[in-house]
Coordinates of C-alpha atoms and ligand atoms in Angstrom, one line a residue:
X45 CA 14.2 -26.6 -15.5
X46 CA 11.1 -24.6 -14.7
X47 CA 7.6 -26.0 -14.8
X48 CA 4.7 -24.3 -16.5
X49 CA 2.0 -23.3 -14.1
X50 CA -0.6 -25.9 -13.3
X51 CA -2.8 -23.8 -11.1
X52 CA -3.7 -20.2 -11.6
X53 CA -4.9 -18.3 -8.5
X54 CA -7.7 -15.8 -9.1
X55 CA -6.8 -13.3 -6.4
X56 CA -7.9 -10.1 -4.7
X57 CA -6.4 -8.0 -2.0
X58 CA -9.2 -7.7 0.6
X59 CA -10.1 -4.8 2.9
X60 CA -7.5 -6.0 5.4
X61 CA -4.7 -6.0 2.8
X62 CA -4.6 -9.8 2.7
X63 CA -4.3 -11.4 -0.7
X64 CA -6.9 -14.1 -1.0
X65 CA -7.5 -16.3 -4.0
X66 CA -9.1 -19.3 -5.6
X67 CA -7.4 -21.8 -7.9
X68 CA -8.3 -22.7 -11.4
X69 CA -6.3 -25.3 -13.3
X70 CA -4.3 -23.2 -15.8
X71 CA -5.4 -25.4 -18.7
X72 CA -9.0 -24.3 -17.9
X73 CA -8.3 -20.6 -17.7
X74 CA -10.1 -19.9 -21.0
X75 CA -13.3 -21.1 -19.5
X76 CA -13.3 -18.4 -16.7
X77 CA -11.8 -15.7 -18.9
X78 CA -15.2 -14.0 -19.7
X79 CA -17.4 -14.6 -16.6
X80 CA -14.9 -15.5 -13.9
X81 CA -15.9 -17.4 -10.8
X82 CA -18.9 -16.7 -8.6
X83 CA -18.0 -15.5 -5.2
X84 CA -20.2 -14.9 -2.1
X85 CA -19.5 -11.3 -1.1
X86 CA -19.9 -12.0 2.5
X87 CA -16.3 -13.2 2.2
X88 CA -15.4 -9.6 2.2
X89 CA -16.0 -9.7 5.9
X90 CA -13.4 -12.4 6.7
X91 CA -11.3 -11.2 9.7
X92 CA -7.5 -11.6 9.9
X93 CA -7.7 -14.6 12.3
X94 CA -10.0 -17.0 10.6
X95 CA -13.4 -15.7 11.5
X96 CA -15.9 -13.4 9.9
X97 CA -17.6 -10.2 11.1
X98 CA -21.3 -9.2 10.7
X99 CA -21.9 -7.8 7.3
X100 CA -24.8 -6.7 5.1
X101 CA -24.7 -9.6 2.7
X102 CA -26.7 -12.8 2.9
X103 CA -26.1 -16.3 1.4
X104 CA -27.5 -15.3 -2.0
X105 CA -25.3 -12.2 -2.6
X106 CA -22.7 -13.1 -5.2
X107 CA -20.4 -11.3 -7.6
X108 CA -18.4 -12.7 -10.5
X109 CA -14.7 -12.5 -10.0
X110 CA -13.3 -12.0 -13.5
X111 CA -9.5 -12.3 -14.1
X112 CA -7.7 -9.2 -15.3
X113 CA -4.7 -10.6 -17.2
X114 CA -3.1 -7.2 -17.2
X115 CA -2.5 -7.8 -13.4
X116 CA -0.8 -11.2 -13.5
X117 CA 2.3 -12.5 -11.7
X118 CA 3.9 -15.6 -13.0
X119 CA 6.9 -16.8 -11.0
X120 CA 8.7 -19.9 -12.3
X121 CA 10.7 -21.6 -9.6
X122 CA 14.3 -22.2 -10.8
X123 CA 14.8 -24.8 -8.1
X124 CA 12.2 -27.0 -9.7
X125 CA 9.2 -26.3 -7.5
X126 CA 5.8 -25.3 -8.9
X127 CA 5.3 -22.0 -10.7
X128 CA 3.3 -19.4 -8.9
X129 CA 0.7 -18.0 -11.2
X130 CA -1.7 -15.4 -9.9
X131 CA -4.1 -12.9 -11.6
X132 CA -6.0 -10.1 -9.9
X133 CA -9.7 -10.1 -10.5
X134 CA -12.4 -7.4 -11.0
X135 CA -15.6 -8.1 -9.2
X136 CA -18.6 -7.6 -11.4
X137 CA -22.4 -7.8 -10.9
X138 CA -23.7 -11.3 -11.9
X139 CA -26.8 -9.6 -13.5
X140 CA -25.2 -7.3 -16.0
X141 CA -21.4 -7.5 -15.6
X142 CA -21.2 -3.9 -14.3
X143 CA -18.4 -3.3 -11.7
X144 CA -19.3 -4.2 -8.1
X145 CA -19.3 -0.9 -6.2
X146 CA -17.4 -2.4 -3.3
X147 CA -14.5 -3.9 -5.3
X148 CA -11.3 -2.2 -4.2
X149 CA -9.8 -2.0 -7.7
X150 CA -13.0 -0.4 -8.9
X151 CA -13.0 2.0 -6.0
X152 CA -9.5 3.1 -7.1
X153 CA -10.3 3.3 -10.8
X154 CA -13.3 5.5 -10.0
X155 CA -11.0 7.8 -8.0
X156 CA -8.3 7.8 -10.7
X157 CA -11.0 8.7 -13.4
X158 CA -12.2 11.6 -11.3
X159 CA -8.6 12.8 -10.9
X160 CA -8.0 12.6 -14.6
X161 CA -11.3 14.2 -15.5
X162 CA -10.9 17.1 -13.2
X163 CA -7.2 17.8 -13.5
X164 CA -6.0 16.0 -16.7
X165 CA -3.5 14.1 -14.5
X166 CA -2.6 10.4 -14.4
X167 CA -1.1 9.2 -11.1
X168 CA 2.3 7.5 -11.1
X169 CA 3.0 5.3 -8.1
X170 CA 6.1 3.6 -6.7
X171 CA 6.4 1.7 -3.4
X172 CA 9.2 1.0 -0.9
X173 CA 8.4 -2.4 0.5
X174 CA 10.2 -2.8 3.8
X175 CA 10.2 -6.3 5.5
X176 CA 12.2 -8.4 7.8
X177 CA 13.7 -11.5 6.3
X178 CA 14.1 -14.5 8.7
X179 CA 15.7 -17.8 7.8
X180 CA 16.5 -20.6 10.2
X181 CA 20.1 -20.9 9.0
X182 CA 20.9 -17.2 8.5
X183 CA 21.9 -14.8 11.3
X184 CA 21.2 -11.2 10.2
X185 CA 24.1 -9.0 9.5
X186 CA 24.6 -5.3 10.3
X187 CA 22.6 -2.5 8.7
X188 CA 23.5 -1.5 5.1
X189 CA 26.5 -3.9 5.0
X190 CA 27.8 -6.0 2.3
X191 CA 28.1 -8.7 4.9
X192 CA 24.4 -8.6 5.5
X193 CA 23.6 -9.1 1.8
X194 CA 26.3 -11.8 1.5
X195 CA 24.4 -13.8 4.2
X196 CA 21.2 -13.8 2.2
X197 CA 22.7 -13.5 -1.3
X198 CA 20.7 -16.3 -2.7
X199 CA 17.5 -14.6 -1.6
X200 CA 18.6 -11.2 -3.0
X201 CA 19.5 -12.8 -6.3
X202 CA 16.2 -14.7 -6.5
X203 CA 14.3 -11.5 -5.8
X204 CA 16.0 -9.8 -8.8
X205 CA 15.3 -12.8 -11.0
X206 CA 11.7 -13.0 -9.9
X207 CA 11.2 -9.3 -10.5
X208 CA 12.7 -9.6 -14.0
X209 CA 10.7 -12.7 -14.9
X210 CA 7.5 -11.1 -13.7
X211 CA 8.1 -7.6 -15.1
X212 CA 7.9 -6.1 -11.6
X213 CA 11.0 -3.9 -12.1
X214 CA 12.4 -3.7 -8.6
X215 CA 14.8 -0.8 -8.6
X216 CA 16.8 -1.5 -5.4
X217 CA 17.2 -4.3 -2.9
X218 CA 18.8 -3.0 0.3
X219 CA 19.9 -4.3 3.7
X220 CA 17.8 -1.7 5.7
X221 CA 18.5 -0.4 9.2
X222 CA 16.6 -3.0 11.3
X223 CA 17.9 -6.5 12.2
X224 CA 17.2 -8.6 9.1
X225 CA 15.3 -5.8 7.5
X226 CA 15.3 -5.5 3.7
X227 CA 13.9 -2.9 1.5
X228 CA 12.8 -3.3 -2.1
X229 CA 11.9 -0.2 -4.1
X230 CA 9.7 -0.5 -7.2
X231 CA 9.7 1.5 -10.3
X232 CA 7.0 4.2 -10.8
X233 CA 4.1 2.8 -12.8
X234 CA 1.0 4.7 -14.1
X235 CA -2.5 4.3 -12.7
X236 CA -4.2 1.1 -11.6
X237 CA -1.2 -1.0 -12.8
X238 CA 1.1 0.9 -10.4
X239 CA -1.1 0.0 -7.5
X240 CA -1.6 -3.6 -8.7
X241 CA 2.2 -3.8 -8.7
X242 CA 2.2 -3.1 -5.0
X243 CA 0.0 -6.1 -4.3
X244 CA 1.9 -8.3 -6.7
X245 CA 5.3 -7.1 -5.4
X246 CA 4.3 -8.1 -1.8
X247 CA 3.4 -11.6 -3.0
X248 CA 6.6 -12.0 -5.1
X249 CA 8.6 -11.1 -2.0
X250 CA 6.8 -13.6 0.1
X251 CA 7.0 -16.3 -2.5
X252 CA 10.7 -15.9 -3.1
X253 CA 11.5 -15.8 0.6
X254 CA 9.5 -19.0 1.1
X255 CA 11.3 -20.8 -1.7
X256 CA 14.6 -19.9 -0.1
X257 CA 13.4 -21.6 3.1
X258 CA 12.9 -18.2 4.8
X259 CA 10.0 -15.9 5.6
X260 CA 9.4 -12.3 4.6
X261 CA 7.5 -10.5 7.3
X262 CA 5.9 -7.3 6.0
X263 CA 4.2 -6.7 9.3
X264 CA 4.7 -3.1 10.5
X265 CA 6.4 -4.3 13.7
X266 CA 7.8 -7.8 14.1
X267 CA 8.2 -7.1 17.8
X268 CA 7.5 -4.0 19.8
X269 CA 11.1 -2.9 19.9
X270 CA 12.0 -3.9 16.3
X271 CA 12.5 -1.3 13.6
X272 CA 9.3 -0.7 11.8
X273 CA 8.4 -1.9 8.3
X274 CA 6.9 0.8 6.2
X275 CA 5.4 0.8 2.7
X276 CA 6.0 4.4 1.7
X277 CA 4.3 5.5 -1.5
X278 CA 5.9 7.9 -3.9
X279 CA 3.6 9.6 -6.3
X280 CA 3.8 12.1 -9.2
X281 CA 1.5 13.3 -12.0
X282 CA 1.7 12.9 -15.8
X283 CA -0.4 14.5 -18.5
X284 CA -1.8 12.4 -21.3
X285 CA 1.3 13.3 -23.4
X286 CA 3.5 12.0 -20.5
X287 CA 4.6 15.6 -19.5
X288 CA 5.3 15.6 -15.7
X289 CA 2.7 18.1 -14.5
X290 CA 3.5 17.7 -10.8
X291 CA 6.6 19.8 -11.2
X292 CA 7.0 23.6 -11.8
X293 CA 10.5 25.1 -11.6
X294 CA 9.0 28.4 -10.5
X295 CA 6.6 26.9 -7.9
X296 CA 7.2 26.8 -4.2
X297 CA 9.7 24.0 -3.6
X298 CA 9.1 23.2 -7.3
X299 CA 5.5 22.2 -6.7
X300 CA 3.1 22.7 -9.5
X301 CA -0.3 24.2 -8.6
X302 CA -1.7 20.7 -8.8
X303 CA 0.9 19.1 -6.4
X304 CA 0.5 22.0 -4.0
X305 CA -3.3 21.7 -3.8
X306 CA -3.3 17.9 -3.8
X307 CA -0.8 17.8 -0.9
X308 CA -3.0 20.4 0.9
X309 CA -6.0 18.0 0.5
X310 CA -4.0 15.2 2.0
X311 CA -3.2 17.3 5.1
X312 CA -6.9 18.3 5.3
X313 CA -7.8 14.6 5.7
X314 CA -4.7 13.1 7.2
X315 CA -6.2 11.7 10.4
X316 CA -8.9 9.9 8.4
X317 CA -6.4 8.7 5.8
X318 CA -4.4 7.0 8.6
X319 CA -7.2 4.6 9.1
X320 CA -6.9 3.3 5.6
X321 CA -3.1 3.5 5.2
X322 CA -2.0 2.3 8.6
X323 CA -5.1 0.2 9.3
X324 CA -4.0 -2.4 11.9
X325 CA -3.5 -2.1 15.7
X326 CA 0.2 -2.8 15.2
X327 CA 0.5 0.0 12.6
X328 CA 0.5 2.4 15.6
X329 CA 3.5 0.7 17.2
X330 CA 5.4 1.7 14.1
X331 CA 4.2 5.3 13.8
X332 CA 5.6 7.8 16.2
X333 CA 8.1 10.5 16.5
X334 CA 11.8 9.9 16.0
X335 CA 11.9 6.5 14.5
X336 CA 11.9 7.7 10.9
X337 CA 8.5 6.4 10.2
X338 CA 6.9 9.8 11.1
X339 CA 4.8 10.7 14.0
X340 CA 3.5 14.1 12.9
X341 CA 1.3 15.4 10.2
X342 CA 4.1 17.7 8.9
X343 CA 5.2 18.6 5.5
X344 CA 8.9 18.6 4.5
X345 CA 11.4 18.5 1.8
X346 CA 13.5 15.3 2.1
X347 CA 12.4 15.3 5.8
X348 CA 11.9 11.7 6.9
X349 CA 10.1 12.7 10.1
X350 CA 7.3 14.3 8.1
X351 CA 4.2 12.4 7.0
X352 CA 4.5 13.9 3.5
X353 CA 7.8 14.9 2.0
X354 CA 8.8 16.3 -1.4
X355 CA 11.6 14.3 -3.0
X356 CA 13.2 16.6 -5.5
X357 CA 15.3 15.1 -8.3
X358 CA 19.1 15.5 -7.8
X359 CA 19.5 16.0 -11.5
X360 CA 20.2 19.6 -12.7
X361 CA 19.0 18.8 -16.2
X362 CA 15.5 20.5 -16.4
X363 CA 13.8 17.5 -18.2
X364 CA 15.3 14.9 -15.9
X365 CA 14.6 17.1 -12.9
X366 CA 10.9 17.5 -13.8
X367 CA 10.6 13.7 -14.5
X368 CA 12.2 12.7 -11.2
X369 CA 10.2 15.0 -8.9
X370 CA 7.8 13.2 -6.7
X371 CA 6.1 13.3 -3.3
X372 CA 6.3 10.6 -0.7
X373 CA 3.5 9.6 1.7
X374 CA 5.0 7.8 4.8
X375 CA 2.3 6.8 7.3
X376 CA 1.5 3.6 5.3
X377 CA 2.3 0.0 5.8
X378 CA 1.7 -3.5 4.4
X379 CA -1.4 -4.1 6.5
X380 CA -3.3 -1.7 4.1
X381 CA -5.1 -2.6 0.9
X382 CA -3.1 -0.4 -1.5
X383 CA -6.1 0.1 -3.8
X384 CA -8.2 1.5 -1.0
X385 CA -5.3 3.5 0.4
X386 CA -4.5 5.2 -2.9
X387 CA -8.2 5.8 -3.6
X388 CA -8.4 7.6 -0.3
X389 CA -5.2 9.6 -1.0
X390 CA -6.6 10.6 -4.4
X391 CA -9.9 11.7 -3.0
X392 CA -8.2 13.7 -0.3
X393 CA -5.9 15.3 -2.9
X394 CA -8.9 16.1 -5.1
X395 CA -10.6 17.9 -2.3
X396 CA -7.6 20.1 -2.0
X397 CA -7.7 20.8 -5.8
X398 CA -11.4 21.5 -5.8
X399 CA -11.2 23.9 -2.9
X400 CA -7.9 25.5 -4.0
X401 CA -6.3 24.7 -0.6
X402 CA -2.7 25.5 0.3
X403 CA -0.4 23.1 2.0
X404 CA 1.1 23.8 5.4
X405 CA 4.5 25.4 5.5
X406 CA 7.6 23.3 5.0
X407 CA 9.2 22.0 8.3
X408 CA 12.9 22.2 8.2
X409 CA 13.7 20.3 11.3
X410 CA 12.6 17.2 13.1
X411 CA 9.0 18.2 14.1
X412 CA 9.6 16.5 17.5
X413 CA 12.1 19.2 18.3
X414 CA 9.7 22.0 17.7
X415 CA 8.1 23.8 20.6
X416 CA 4.3 24.2 20.8
X417 CA 4.3 27.7 19.4
X418 CA 6.3 26.6 16.3
X419 CA 4.2 23.5 15.8
X420 CA 1.1 25.7 15.8
X421 CA 2.7 28.2 13.4
X422 CA 3.7 25.4 11.0
X423 CA 0.4 23.5 11.4
X424 CA 2.1 20.5 12.8
X425 CA -0.1 18.1 14.7
X426 CA 0.5 14.5 15.9
X427 CA -0.9 11.7 13.8
X428 CA -3.6 9.5 15.4
X429 CA -1.8 7.5 18.1
X430 CA -4.0 4.4 17.8
X431 CA -6.3 2.6 15.4
X432 CA -9.5 3.6 17.4
X433 CA -8.5 7.3 17.1
X434 CA -7.8 6.9 13.3
X435 CA -11.0 5.0 12.7
X436 CA -13.1 7.6 14.6
X437 CA -11.5 10.3 12.4
X438 CA -12.3 8.4 9.2
X439 CA -15.9 7.8 10.3
X440 CA -16.3 11.5 11.3
X441 CA -14.7 12.8 8.0
X442 CA -18.0 13.1 6.1
X443 CA -16.2 14.1 2.9
X444 CA -13.7 11.2 2.8
X445 CA -16.1 8.6 4.2
X446 CA -18.7 9.8 1.6
X447 CA -16.3 9.0 -1.2
X448 CA -16.6 5.3 -0.3
X449 CA -19.7 3.1 -0.8
X450 CA -21.9 2.8 2.3
X451 CA -21.6 -0.9 2.5
X452 CA -17.8 -0.7 2.2
X453 CA -17.8 1.6 5.2
X454 CA -20.0 -0.7 7.2
X455 CA -17.8 -3.7 6.6
X456 CA -14.5 -1.9 7.0
X457 CA -15.6 -0.4 10.3
X458 CA -16.8 -3.8 11.6
X459 CA -13.5 -5.4 10.7
X460 CA -11.5 -2.6 12.3
X461 CA -13.7 -2.8 15.5
X462 CA -13.1 -6.5 15.6
X463 CA -9.4 -6.0 15.4
X464 CA -9.4 -3.3 18.0
X465 CA -11.3 -5.5 20.4
X466 CA -9.0 -8.5 19.8
X467 CA -5.9 -6.3 20.2
X468 CA -7.1 -5.0 23.5
X469 CA -7.1 -8.6 24.9
X470 CA -3.4 -9.0 24.1
X471 CA -0.2 -7.2 24.9
X472 CA 1.9 -5.5 22.3
X473 CA 4.3 -8.4 21.8
X474 CA 1.4 -10.9 21.4
X475 CA -0.2 -8.5 18.9
X476 CA 3.0 -8.3 16.9
X477 CA 3.2 -12.1 16.8
X478 CA -0.4 -12.4 15.8
X479 CA 0.0 -9.9 12.9
X480 CA 3.3 -11.4 11.9
X481 CA 1.6 -14.7 11.3
X482 CA -0.8 -13.0 8.8
X483 CA 1.4 -10.4 7.2
Ligands
LIG718 N1 11.5 1.9 8.6 C1 11.0 3.3 8.5 C2 9.5 3.2 8.6 O1 9.0 2.5 9.3 C3 11.4 4.0 7.3 C4 12.9 4.2 7.1 C5 13.2 4.9 5.8 O2 13.3 4.2 4.8 O3 13.1 6.2 5.7 O4 8.8 3.8 7.9
MG719 MG1 13.5 2.4 4.1

């Protein structure tokens, strides 16, 4: 017997990638449908550990958080517990209902509209959620084994049920390489909904794990020597008539002109992008050469040590081949806000399109094995090695920083500086523990 929801959480994924929310009795939802709930925007500056950083907003600054029922996750609990019901909000001005410029979903929608207007493309997004599943009664099995899944079979089954019930369409559930590591891949979805699904997918994974008596740790590193948890994003482009316009059988590595220039734009801004996509101090314990997360700004086909890789379809049928073709961005993890991360990727890509840039050459080996001359020839450079380096690159990237509202930049930088200072007071192991408590 499953219970209907009693409480609906009006939620948002904040600048730290933390989903926060406020509850409304489900029976009262109609009363907040139009104008939502008032919210003091200073809350945007909440830090990960229970405090708040300096921000430009005072006690009178408020937006309306209006539920968007297209972005809803309702998870009944087959074991009789309460149903999780969450809806993502749009933050709107309380004066005239116009979008609040610092709302991450609005920032992404603006970027997606620019992409569509300038290229005719709609973005399709899928995510690989990696996480470590811990349970007091379950010892993890070996990587990719049936034994491993057998040990947490109830969790795996519940994940599939939850995804089906919530329309999240998980495509695979795998026992990954790390101890207790699981990977859930999601189906590609168009536009804002595809990115909302990343937020909702994370919460579904956490909720199902908790109901099983376990915990899903999406933190990039559970401990300094653990295998890292990534959140790779796969993207492709569709025209309005659903034609796959990221693919061209005659293009270099089957890239259309759009894909080629878009990828070039990503490389143009990759150090800055890292600040938004791998935005916590522990993100940099995950990134690095030769642990398959990627340590270099390199471009490859199927090459998992590259920051960006083309994933060609294995299907020889021309229609299926065009449809399956996609590009993966790897230096990204679950401490990011996916709306902000994808907005940044889109703006970077658009810069490549507007300027007609060409991507770096394809690297056909592990970039760590290249000598300096080859790295230079192939345009391979290391990714930022720490959050301070990435943040400085973002702040110095006048184009990319300029794509975001000034007040967003102020608060994002203040939050990141706070995290950098805190992290400097602790060793790596303590930082992993602190972030594992939050993510
Ligand atoms: N766990 C790796 C990472 O941190 C990714 C492994 C893979 O799926 O290629 O990104
Ligand atoms: Mg993986």
